[in-house]
Amino acid sequence: MKITLAFALLLAACGSNGSDNSPVEDHRVSSSGCSPGDSATMDDCLADTDCASDEACICDLPDGHSPGTHNICAQSGCRVDADCGADGLCSPDVGGCSNGPVTDYQCRTKNDECGTDADCGESDGTAGACAFLPEVEHWGCVFQVCAG
């Protein structure tokens, strides 16, 4: 598989030594469920059990059509820490935007190149974010300009 220059640049700023990463603080010990959204858009779910087995209920997403929030089912690698094995952690992924909404949940791995956004620093003035990289199936640094 050919690694693109953009992908290589995304990974270049992260250290490859997992032991140097910040401790992962944001993870899902249990699923407490969601409150009903406050937008005109119908909620897909109030709990993970309302979603397909490979999805998690993502709470309070901004509604792009009206002010307010709603809950959706999103394909995820895990729902809670226990889904990731002994001592595993199931973390929310914000798709590379540290200020963005949660897009899914993914297990942490021993190959992760970052534990938090703080491990990613900056590239050309753009702050890095620790995000799940499906291409390599672990967490790494991404550098992109995000709205907000």
PDB file of C-alpha atoms in Angstrom:
ATOM      1  CA  MET A   1       0.000   0.000   0.000  1.00  0.00           C
ATOM      2  CA  LYS A   2       1.364   3.380  -0.989  1.00  0.00           C
ATOM      3  CA  ILE A   3       1.612   5.915   1.850  1.00  0.00           C
ATOM      4  CA  THR A   4       0.727   9.367   0.649  1.00  0.00           C
ATOM      5  CA  LEU A   5       2.848  12.387   1.515  1.00  0.00           C
ATOM      6  CA  ALA A   6      -0.052  13.940   3.408  1.00  0.00           C
ATOM      7  CA  PHE A   7      -0.473  10.843   5.567  1.00  0.00           C
ATOM      8  CA  ALA A   8       3.267  10.686   6.211  1.00  0.00           C
ATOM      9  CA  LEU A   9       3.223  14.335   7.312  1.00  0.00           C
ATOM     10  CA  LEU A  10       0.348  13.636   9.664  1.00  0.00           C
ATOM     11  CA  LEU A  11       2.363  10.978  11.428  1.00  0.00           C
ATOM     12  CA  ALA A  12       5.747  12.687  11.303  1.00  0.00           C
ATOM     13  CA  ALA A  13       5.159  15.003  14.241  1.00  0.00           C
ATOM     14  CA  CYS A  14       4.217  12.212  16.642  1.00  0.00           C
ATOM     15  CA  GLY A  15       6.738  10.215  18.539  1.00  0.00           C
ATOM     16  CA  SER A  16       6.630   6.514  17.864  1.00  0.00           C
ATOM     17  CA  ASN A  17       7.422   5.556  21.443  1.00  0.00           C
ATOM     18  CA  GLY A  18       4.092   4.806  23.109  1.00  0.00           C
ATOM     19  CA  SER A  19       5.660   5.029  26.582  1.00  0.00           C
ATOM     20  CA  ASP A  20       6.285   8.775  26.069  1.00  0.00           C
ATOM     21  CA  ASN A  21       2.587   9.501  25.534  1.00  0.00           C
ATOM     22  CA  SER A  22       0.409  11.392  27.986  1.00  0.00           C
ATOM     23  CA  PRO A  23      -1.972   9.150  29.940  1.00  0.00           C
ATOM     24  CA  VAL A  24      -5.338   8.730  28.234  1.00  0.00           C
ATOM     25  CA  GLU A  25      -7.852  10.542  30.415  1.00  0.00           C
ATOM     26  CA  ASP A  26     -10.946  10.560  28.219  1.00  0.00           C
ATOM     27  CA  HIS A  27     -12.459   7.093  27.946  1.00  0.00           C
ATOM     28  CA  ARG A  28     -15.783   5.359  28.465  1.00  0.00           C
ATOM     29  CA  VAL A  29     -15.835   3.207  31.591  1.00  0.00           C
ATOM     30  CA  SER A  30     -19.570   2.698  31.192  1.00  0.00           C
ATOM     31  CA  SER A  31     -22.314   3.958  28.947  1.00  0.00           C
ATOM     32  CA  SER A  32     -24.650   6.210  30.886  1.00  0.00           C
ATOM     33  CA  GLY A  33     -26.913   7.008  27.957  1.00  0.00           C
ATOM     34  CA  CYS A  34     -28.019  10.309  26.462  1.00  0.00           C
ATOM     35  CA  SER A  35     -30.625  12.888  27.329  1.00  0.00           C
ATOM     36  CA  PRO A  36     -33.128  13.633  24.586  1.00  0.00           C
ATOM     37  CA  GLY A  37     -31.793  16.164  22.108  1.00  0.00           C
ATOM     38  CA  ASP A  38     -33.281  19.636  21.982  1.00  0.00           C
ATOM     39  CA  SER A  39     -33.573  20.125  18.217  1.00  0.00           C
ATOM     40  CA  ALA A  40     -36.310  19.446  15.717  1.00  0.00           C
ATOM     41  CA  THR A  41     -34.258  16.517  14.372  1.00  0.00           C
ATOM     42  CA  MET A  42     -35.314  13.170  15.812  1.00  0.00           C
ATOM     43  CA  ASP A  43     -32.822  11.305  18.004  1.00  0.00           C
ATOM     44  CA  ASP A  44     -31.536   7.982  16.658  1.00  0.00           C
ATOM     45  CA  CYS A  45     -30.879   6.752  20.181  1.00  0.00           C
ATOM     46  CA  LEU A  46     -30.840   7.389  23.909  1.00  0.00           C
ATOM     47  CA  ALA A  47     -28.527   4.460  24.716  1.00  0.00           C
ATOM     48  CA  ASP A  48     -26.036   2.200  22.938  1.00  0.00           C
ATOM     49  CA  THR A  49     -28.606  -0.598  22.989  1.00  0.00           C
ATOM     50  CA  ASP A  50     -30.786   1.465  20.622  1.00  0.00           C
ATOM     51  CA  CYS A  51     -28.039   1.122  17.964  1.00  0.00           C
ATOM     52  CA  ALA A  52     -26.700  -1.768  15.893  1.00  0.00           C
ATOM     53  CA  SER A  53     -24.082  -3.929  17.628  1.00  0.00           C
ATOM     54  CA  ASP A  54     -21.188  -2.188  15.802  1.00  0.00           C
ATOM     55  CA  GLU A  55     -22.453   1.303  16.676  1.00  0.00           C
ATOM     56  CA  ALA A  56     -22.442   3.545  19.741  1.00  0.00           C
ATOM     57  CA  CYS A  57     -24.903   6.260  20.698  1.00  0.00           C
ATOM     58  CA  ILE A  58     -23.191   9.644  20.316  1.00  0.00           C
ATOM     59  CA  CYS A  59     -24.851  12.278  22.513  1.00  0.00           C
ATOM     60  CA  ASP A  60     -25.510  15.969  21.933  1.00  0.00           C
ATOM     61  CA  LEU A  61     -24.278  16.435  18.372  1.00  0.00           C
ATOM     62  CA  PRO A  62     -24.958  19.868  16.903  1.00  0.00           C
ATOM     63  CA  ASP A  63     -27.892  19.858  14.523  1.00  0.00           C
ATOM     64  CA  GLY A  64     -26.793  21.332  11.204  1.00  0.00           C
ATOM     65  CA  HIS A  65     -30.344  22.315  10.247  1.00  0.00           C
ATOM     66  CA  SER A  66     -31.563  24.101  13.366  1.00  0.00           C
ATOM     67  CA  PRO A  67     -30.209  25.309  16.688  1.00  0.00           C
ATOM     68  CA  GLY A  68     -29.914  22.496  19.154  1.00  0.00           C
ATOM     69  CA  THR A  69     -28.523  19.018  19.482  1.00  0.00           C
ATOM     70  CA  HIS A  70     -29.521  15.439  18.766  1.00  0.00           C
ATOM     71  CA  ASN A  71     -28.177  11.924  19.372  1.00  0.00           C
ATOM     72  CA  ILE A  72     -27.044   9.573  16.610  1.00  0.00           C
ATOM     73  CA  CYS A  73     -25.893   5.980  16.186  1.00  0.00           C
ATOM     74  CA  ALA A  74     -22.375   5.951  14.714  1.00  0.00           C
ATOM     75  CA  GLN A  75     -20.222   3.013  13.673  1.00  0.00           C
ATOM     76  CA  SER A  76     -17.638   2.557  16.430  1.00  0.00           C
ATOM     77  CA  GLY A  77     -14.899   0.141  17.395  1.00  0.00           C
ATOM     78  CA  CYS A  78     -16.149  -0.020  20.992  1.00  0.00           C
ATOM     79  CA  ARG A  79     -18.860   1.183  23.336  1.00  0.00           C
ATOM     80  CA  VAL A  80     -17.122   0.896  26.717  1.00  0.00           C
ATOM     81  CA  ASP A  81     -13.640   0.101  28.062  1.00  0.00           C
ATOM     82  CA  ALA A  82     -14.486  -3.594  28.568  1.00  0.00           C
ATOM     83  CA  ASP A  83     -14.969  -3.952  24.795  1.00  0.00           C
ATOM     84  CA  CYS A  84     -11.227  -3.278  24.383  1.00  0.00           C
ATOM     85  CA  GLY A  85      -9.976  -6.214  26.439  1.00  0.00           C
ATOM     86  CA  ALA A  86      -8.331  -6.394  29.847  1.00  0.00           C
ATOM     87  CA  ASP A  87      -7.309  -2.895  30.982  1.00  0.00           C
ATOM     88  CA  GLY A  88      -8.520  -1.553  27.622  1.00  0.00           C
ATOM     89  CA  LEU A  89      -9.707   1.994  27.046  1.00  0.00           C
ATOM     90  CA  CYS A  90     -12.525   3.058  24.718  1.00  0.00           C
ATOM     91  CA  SER A  91     -11.947   6.709  23.802  1.00  0.00           C
ATOM     92  CA  PRO A  92     -14.083   9.252  21.969  1.00  0.00           C
ATOM     93  CA  ASP A  93     -12.665  10.288  18.600  1.00  0.00           C
ATOM     94  CA  VAL A  94     -13.299  13.822  17.390  1.00  0.00           C
ATOM     95  CA  GLY A  95     -12.060  13.169  13.872  1.00  0.00           C
ATOM     96  CA  GLY A  96      -8.887  15.214  14.172  1.00  0.00           C
ATOM     97  CA  CYS A  97     -10.499  18.394  15.499  1.00  0.00           C
ATOM     98  CA  SER A  98      -9.794  18.817  19.188  1.00  0.00           C
ATOM     99  CA  ASN A  99     -12.685  21.275  19.395  1.00  0.00           C
ATOM    100  CA  GLY A 100     -15.054  19.133  17.314  1.00  0.00           C
ATOM    101  CA  PRO A 101     -17.903  16.854  18.320  1.00  0.00           C
ATOM    102  CA  VAL A 102     -17.359  13.155  18.984  1.00  0.00           C
ATOM    103  CA  THR A 103     -17.597  11.162  15.746  1.00  0.00           C
ATOM    104  CA  ASP A 104     -17.118   7.631  17.131  1.00  0.00           C
ATOM    105  CA  TYR A 105     -15.415   5.595  19.876  1.00  0.00           C
ATOM    106  CA  GLN A 106     -12.269   3.519  19.306  1.00  0.00           C
ATOM    107  CA  CYS A 107     -10.035   1.289  21.448  1.00  0.00           C
ATOM    108  CA  ARG A 108      -6.589   2.486  22.470  1.00  0.00           C
ATOM    109  CA  THR A 109      -3.728   0.226  21.380  1.00  0.00           C
ATOM    110  CA  LYS A 110      -0.095  -0.384  22.322  1.00  0.00           C
ATOM    111  CA  ASN A 111       0.835   1.108  18.928  1.00  0.00           C
ATOM    112  CA  ASP A 112      -0.760   4.503  19.628  1.00  0.00           C
ATOM    113  CA  GLU A 113       1.449   7.462  18.809  1.00  0.00           C
ATOM    114  CA  CYS A 114      -0.344   9.835  21.192  1.00  0.00           C
ATOM    115  CA  GLY A 115      -2.448   9.716  24.336  1.00  0.00           C
ATOM    116  CA  THR A 116      -3.906  13.231  24.216  1.00  0.00           C
ATOM    117  CA  ASP A 117      -3.812  16.299  21.972  1.00  0.00           C
ATOM    118  CA  ALA A 118      -0.915  17.602  24.116  1.00  0.00           C
ATOM    119  CA  ASP A 119       1.337  14.901  22.603  1.00  0.00           C
ATOM    120  CA  CYS A 120       0.867  16.359  19.116  1.00  0.00           C
ATOM    121  CA  GLY A 121       2.225  19.899  19.401  1.00  0.00           C
ATOM    122  CA  GLU A 122       1.963  22.169  16.358  1.00  0.00           C
ATOM    123  CA  SER A 123       2.854  21.989  12.689  1.00  0.00           C
ATOM    124  CA  ASP A 124       3.137  25.337  10.874  1.00  0.00           C
ATOM    125  CA  GLY A 125       1.024  26.962  13.597  1.00  0.00           C
ATOM    126  CA  THR A 126      -1.743  24.384  13.284  1.00  0.00           C
ATOM    127  CA  ALA A 127      -2.422  22.616  16.571  1.00  0.00           C
ATOM    128  CA  GLY A 128      -2.304  18.835  16.387  1.00  0.00           C
ATOM    129  CA  ALA A 129      -5.041  16.527  17.596  1.00  0.00           C
ATOM    130  CA  CYS A 130      -4.804  12.915  18.727  1.00  0.00           C
ATOM    131  CA  ALA A 131      -7.263  10.990  16.539  1.00  0.00           C
ATOM    132  CA  PHE A 132      -7.978   7.417  15.523  1.00  0.00           C
ATOM    133  CA  LEU A 133      -6.378   6.627  12.154  1.00  0.00           C
ATOM    134  CA  PRO A 134      -8.354   3.825  10.481  1.00  0.00           C
ATOM    135  CA  GLU A 135      -5.629   3.360   7.856  1.00  0.00           C
ATOM    136  CA  VAL A 136      -3.215   2.055  10.511  1.00  0.00           C
ATOM    137  CA  GLU A 137      -5.792   1.019  13.158  1.00  0.00           C
ATOM    138  CA  HIS A 138      -4.327   3.080  16.005  1.00  0.00           C
ATOM    139  CA  TRP A 139      -4.268   6.640  17.365  1.00  0.00           C
ATOM    140  CA  GLY A 140      -1.927   9.231  15.890  1.00  0.00           C
ATOM    141  CA  CYS A 141      -1.486  12.969  15.419  1.00  0.00           C
ATOM    142  CA  VAL A 142      -3.348  14.861  12.721  1.00  0.00           C
ATOM    143  CA  PHE A 143      -2.864  18.488  11.743  1.00  0.00           C
ATOM    144  CA  GLN A 144      -5.761  20.225  10.067  1.00  0.00           C
ATOM    145  CA  VAL A 145      -7.596  23.491  10.312  1.00  0.00           C
ATOM    146  CA  CYS A 146     -10.948  22.958  11.986  1.00  0.00           C
ATOM    147  CA  ALA A 147     -13.994  25.217  12.032  1.00  0.00           C
ATOM    148  CA  GLY A 148     -14.795  26.910  15.302  1.00  0.00           C
TER     149      GLY A 148
END
